Coordinates of N, CA and C in Angstrom, one line a residue:
X1209 N 0.5 -15.5 -3.0 CA -0.5 -15.0 -1.9 C -1.6 -15.7 -2.2
X1210 N -2.0 -16.0 -1.1 CA -3.6 -16.5 -0.8 C -4.5 -16.1 -0.8
X1211 N -5.7 -15.7 -1.3 CA -6.9 -15.1 -1.3 C -7.2 -14.7 0.6
X1212 N -6.8 -15.0 1.6 CA -6.6 -14.6 2.7 C -5.6 -13.9 2.7
X1213 N -4.6 -14.0 2.2 CA -3.1 -12.8 2.3 C -3.4 -12.1 1.7
X1214 N -4.2 -11.8 0.4 CA -4.9 -10.2 -0.3 C -5.4 -9.8 0.5
X1215 N -6.4 -10.4 1.6 CA -7.5 -9.7 2.4 C -6.9 -9.0 3.5
X1216 N -5.6 -9.7 4.3 CA -5.0 -9.0 5.2 C -4.6 -7.7 4.8
X1217 N -3.5 -8.4 3.6 CA -2.6 -7.1 3.5 C -3.6 -5.8 3.0
X1218 N -4.9 -6.1 2.3 CA -5.8 -5.1 2.3 C -6.9 -4.6 3.6
X1219 N -6.9 -5.3 4.5 CA -6.7 -4.9 5.7 C -6.0 -3.6 6.6
X1220 N -4.4 -3.7 6.0 CA -3.7 -3.0 6.5 C -3.7 -1.6 6.1
X1221 N -4.4 -1.1 5.2 CA -4.6 0.0 4.4 C -6.2 0.7 4.8
X1222 N -6.1 1.8 4.9 CA -7.4 2.4 5.3 C -8.5 2.2 4.5
X1223 N -9.7 2.0 4.8 CA -11.0 1.7 3.9 C -11.0 2.8 3.1
X1224 N -11.4 2.6 1.9 CA -11.9 3.4 1.0 C -13.4 3.6 1.0
X1225 N -14.4 3.2 1.7 CA -15.7 3.1 1.8 C -16.0 3.7 3.0
X1226 N -16.5 5.6 2.5 CA -17.1 6.2 3.6 C -18.1 6.9 3.3
X1227 N -19.4 5.8 2.8 CA -20.8 6.4 2.1 C -21.7 6.6 2.8
X1228 N -22.7 7.6 2.3 CA -23.7 8.2 2.8 C -24.6 7.2 2.1
X1229 N -24.5 7.4 0.8 CA -25.5 7.0 -0.3 C -24.3 6.7 -1.4
X1230 N -24.1 4.9 -1.8 CA -23.6 4.8 -3.0 C -24.1 5.0 -4.2
X1231 N -23.6 5.7 -5.3 CA -23.9 6.4 -6.2 C -22.9 5.3 -7.1
X1232 N -21.7 5.2 -6.8 CA -20.8 4.1 -7.6 C -20.3 2.8 -7.1
X1233 N -20.7 1.6 -7.7 CA -20.2 0.8 -6.8 C -19.2 0.1 -7.7
X1234 N -17.7 0.1 -7.2 CA -16.6 -0.2 -8.0 C -16.1 -1.3 -7.7
X1235 N -15.7 -2.6 -8.1 CA -15.1 -3.7 -8.2 C -13.3 -4.1 -8.3
X1236 N -12.3 -4.1 -7.8 CA -11.1 -3.7 -8.2 C -10.7 -5.6 -8.5
X1237 N -10.6 -5.7 -9.6 CA -9.8 -7.4 -10.0 C -8.6 -7.2 -9.5
X1238 N -8.0 -8.4 -8.7 CA -6.8 -8.6 -8.3 C -6.4 -10.2 -8.5
X1239 N -5.2 -10.5 -8.9 CA -4.4 -11.7 -8.6 C -3.6 -11.5 -7.6
X1240 N -3.8 -12.6 -6.9 CA -2.4 -12.8 -5.8 C -0.9 -12.3 -6.0
X1241 N -0.4 -12.2 -5.1 CA 1.4 -11.6 -5.7 C 1.4 -10.8 -6.6
X1242 N 0.6 -10.0 -6.5 CA 0.5 -9.0 -7.9 C 1.3 -7.7 -7.1
X1243 N 2.4 -7.0 -7.1 CA 3.1 -6.0 -6.3 C 2.5 -4.6 -7.1
X1244 N 1.6 -4.7 -7.6 CA 0.3 -3.3 -8.1 C -0.5 -3.3 -7.0
X1245 N -1.1 -4.5 -6.5 CA -2.3 -3.9 -5.5 C -1.8 -2.6 -4.9
X1246 N -1.1 -2.5 -3.9 CA -0.7 -1.6 -2.7 C -0.7 -0.7 -3.7
X1247 N -0.2 0.2 -4.6 CA 0.3 1.3 -5.3 C -1.0 1.7 -5.7
X1248 N -1.9 0.9 -6.4 CA -3.2 1.1 -6.8 C -4.5 2.0 -5.6
X1249 N -3.9 0.9 -4.7 CA -5.0 1.1 -3.7 C -5.0 2.5 -2.9
X1250 N -3.7 3.2 -3.0 CA -3.2 4.0 -2.8 C -3.6 5.3 -3.3
X1251 N -3.2 5.3 -4.8 CA -3.6 5.9 -5.8 C -5.4 6.3 -5.8
X1252 N -6.0 4.6 -5.8 CA -7.8 5.2 -5.7 C -8.1 6.0 -4.3
X1253 N -7.3 5.7 -3.4 CA -7.6 6.2 -2.1 C -7.8 7.8 -2.2
X1254 N -6.2 8.1 -3.2 CA -6.1 9.8 -3.2 C -7.5 10.2 -4.5
X1255 N -7.8 9.4 -4.9 CA -8.7 9.5 -6.1 C -10.0 9.6 -5.5
X1256 N -10.6 9.4 -4.3 CA -11.7 9.1 -3.3 C -11.8 10.3 -2.3
X1257 N -10.8 10.8 -2.2 CA -10.6 11.8 -1.1 C -11.9 12.4 -1.2
X1258 N -13.0 12.6 -0.1 CA -14.0 13.9 -0.2 C -14.8 13.4 -0.8
X1259 N -15.1 11.7 -1.3 CA -16.1 11.8 -2.1 C -16.6 10.4 -1.0
X1260 N -17.8 10.3 -0.7 CA -18.7 9.3 0.2 C -20.1 8.8 -0.6
X1261 N -19.6 8.6 -2.0 CA -20.7 7.7 -3.0 C -20.1 6.8 -3.5
X1262 N -18.8 6.5 -3.1 CA -18.1 5.3 -3.7 C -17.9 4.3 -2.9
X1263 N -18.7 2.9 -3.2 CA -18.0 1.7 -2.7 C -17.3 1.1 -3.4
X1264 N -15.9 0.6 -2.8 CA -15.5 -0.5 -3.0 C -15.4 -1.7 -2.7
X1265 N -15.0 -2.6 -3.5 CA -15.0 -4.0 -3.3 C -13.7 -4.7 -3.9
X1266 N -12.4 -5.3 -3.0 CA -11.6 -6.5 -3.9 C -11.7 -7.4 -4.4
X1267 N -11.1 -7.8 -5.6 CA -12.0 -9.3 -5.5 C -10.7 -9.8 -6.1
X1268 N -10.3 -11.4 -5.7 CA -9.4 -11.7 -6.3 C -10.0 -12.7 -7.2
X1269 N -9.0 -12.8 -8.4 CA -9.7 -13.9 -9.6 C -8.3 -14.7 -9.5
X1270 N -9.1 -16.2 -9.5 CA -8.3 -16.9 -8.9 C -8.1 -18.1 -10.8
X1271 N -8.5 -17.7 -11.6 CA -8.1 -18.5 -12.7 C -8.7 -17.6 -14.0
X1272 N -8.1 -18.0 -15.2 CA -8.9 -17.9 -16.5 C -9.7 -17.4 -17.0
X1273 N -10.7 -18.9 -16.6 CA -11.8 -18.5 -16.8 C -12.6 -17.3 -16.0
X1274 N -12.6 -17.2 -14.7 CA -12.4 -16.0 -13.9 C -12.3 -14.7 -14.7
X1275 N -10.8 -14.5 -15.2 CA -10.6 -13.6 -15.7 C -11.5 -13.1 -17.2
X1276 N -11.8 -14.3 -17.9 CA -12.6 -14.1 -19.1 C -13.9 -13.5 -19.3
X1277 N -14.5 -14.4 -17.4 CA -15.9 -13.8 -16.8 C -15.9 -12.5 -16.4
X1278 N -14.7 -11.6 -15.6 CA -15.0 -10.4 -15.4 C -14.2 -9.4 -15.9
X1279 N -13.5 -10.0 -17.1 CA -13.0 -9.3 -18.0 C -11.9 -8.2 -17.7
X1280 N -11.0 -9.3 -16.8 CA -9.7 -8.8 -16.4 C -8.7 -8.8 -17.6
X1281 N -8.0 -7.6 -17.5 CA -6.5 -7.6 -18.8 C -5.7 -7.2 -17.9
X1282 N -5.6 -8.1 -17.0 CA -4.2 -7.5 -15.7 C -4.5 -7.0 -14.5
X1283 N -3.9 -7.2 -13.4 CA -3.8 -6.9 -12.1 C -3.4 -5.7 -11.8
X1284 N -4.1 -5.1 -11.1 CA -5.2 -5.2 -10.6 C -5.7 -4.2 -12.2
X1285 N -7.5 -4.6 -12.4 CA -8.0 -3.9 -13.3 C -9.3 -3.2 -12.4
X1286 N -9.5 -2.5 -13.1 CA -11.0 -1.0 -12.4 C -11.6 -1.1 -13.5
X1287 N -12.3 -2.2 -13.8 CA -13.6 -2.2 -14.8 C -14.7 -1.2 -14.2
X1288 N -15.4 -0.3 -15.3 CA -16.6 0.7 -14.8 C -17.1 0.1 -15.6
X1289 N -18.6 0.1 -15.0 CA -19.9 -0.3 -15.8 C -19.5 -1.5 -16.9
X1290 N -18.5 -2.5 -16.2 CA -18.0 -3.4 -17.3 C -17.0 -3.7 -17.8
X1291 N -16.2 -2.7 -18.0 CA -15.6 -2.6 -18.9 C -14.3 -2.0 -18.5
X1292 N -12.9 -2.3 -19.0 CA -11.7 -2.1 -18.8 C -11.0 -0.9 -18.9
X1293 N -11.1 0.2 -18.5 CA -11.2 1.2 -19.1 C -9.3 1.6 -19.6
X1294 N -8.5 0.8 -19.0 CA -6.9 1.0 -19.1 C -7.1 -0.1 -20.6
X1295 N -7.7 -0.8 -21.0 CA -7.3 -2.2 -21.7 C -6.8 -1.6 -23.2
X1296 N -6.2 -2.0 -23.6 CA -5.8 -1.7 -25.2 C -6.6 -2.7 -25.8
X1297 N -7.1 -2.0 -27.2 CA -8.3 -2.2 -28.0 C -7.8 -4.0 -28.4
X1298 N -8.5 -5.3 -28.0 CA -8.2 -6.2 -28.9 C -7.1 -7.6 -27.6
X1299 N -6.8 -6.8 -26.8 CA -6.6 -7.2 -25.8 C -7.3 -8.1 -25.0
X1300 N -7.0 -9.8 -25.0 CA -7.4 -10.5 -24.4 C -7.3 -10.9 -23.0
X1301 N -8.4 -11.5 -22.1 CA -8.5 -11.3 -20.8 C -7.2 -11.9 -20.2
X1302 N -7.0 -11.9 -19.4 CA -5.8 -12.6 -18.9 C -5.4 -12.4 -17.1
X1303 N -4.5 -13.5 -17.0 CA -4.3 -13.0 -14.8 C -2.9 -12.1 -14.7
X1304 N -2.4 -12.0 -15.6 CA -1.1 -11.3 -16.1 C -1.2 -10.0 -14.5
X1305 N 0.0 -9.7 -14.5 CA 0.1 -8.3 -13.5 C 0.5 -7.1 -13.9
X1306 N -0.2 -6.4 -13.9 CA -0.2 -5.1 -14.4 C 1.6 -4.3 -13.5
X1307 N 2.2 -4.0 -14.3 CA 3.6 -3.3 -14.1 C 3.9 -2.2 -14.5
X1308 N 4.0 -1.0 -13.4 CA 4.3 0.5 -14.4 C 3.2 1.2 -15.3
X1309 N 2.0 0.5 -14.9 CA 1.2 0.9 -16.1 C 0.0 1.3 -15.2
X1310 N 0.4 1.9 -14.3 CA -1.1 2.2 -13.3 C -1.6 3.2 -13.8
X1311 N -2.7 3.6 -13.6 CA -3.7 5.2 -13.8 C -3.1 6.4 -12.3
X1312 N -3.1 7.4 -12.2 CA -2.6 8.2 -11.8 C -3.9 8.6 -11.3
X1313 N -4.2 9.1 -9.4 CA -5.0 8.9 -9.1 C -6.3 10.1 -9.8
X1314 N -5.4 11.4 -10.5 CA -6.2 12.4 -11.6 C -6.7 11.1 -12.3
X1315 N -5.9 10.1 -13.0 CA -6.7 9.5 -14.1 C -7.9 8.7 -13.6
X1316 N -7.6 8.3 -12.2 CA -8.8 7.2 -11.5 C -10.0 8.5 -11.6
X1317 N -9.7 9.7 -10.8 CA -10.9 10.5 -10.7 C -11.7 10.5 -12.1
X1318 N -11.1 10.5 -13.3 CA -11.4 10.6 -14.9 C -12.2 9.5 -14.5
X1319 N -11.5 8.8 -14.8 CA -12.5 7.3 -15.0 C -13.9 6.9 -14.3
X1320 N -13.7 7.7 -12.8 CA -14.6 7.5 -12.1 C -16.2 8.4 -12.0
X1321 N -15.6 9.8 -12.5 CA -16.3 10.7 -13.2 C -17.2 10.1 -14.3
X1322 N -17.3 8.7 -15.5 CA -18.0 8.6 -16.4 C -18.5 7.0 -15.9
X1323 N -18.6 6.7 -14.7 CA -19.4 5.6 -14.3 C -20.8 5.8 -14.3
X1324 N -21.2 5.1 -14.4 CA -23.2 5.0 -14.6 C -23.5 4.9 -13.2
X1325 N -24.1 5.8 -12.0 CA -24.6 5.3 -10.7 C -25.2 4.0 -10.7
X1326 N -24.9 3.2 -9.7 CA -25.3 2.0 -9.3 C -26.9 2.0 -8.8

């Protein structure tokens, strides 16, 4: 899946940003062709219901160097304050796809509650 395909697949889903004033700026890291993108987006949408202070950006990570630079430990990665809260200690950054290890909407709410305001 190319970056354009990820973007068009993301366009099929409702916007997650209904902002008045952004308090949390969240960037979700993904790799193309990862089937976990849509389920995470749906859970994130549920987690953000009623929140008007969160901006979400989806970034496709193209290679291993970018995975290291952005701290990606599998797609999708939801770093908070530059740290992947779902990464196992000692796990190296990678372009792998997280399958079956996605956080629930409630877990995402907990993760976002600990984020430093933008």
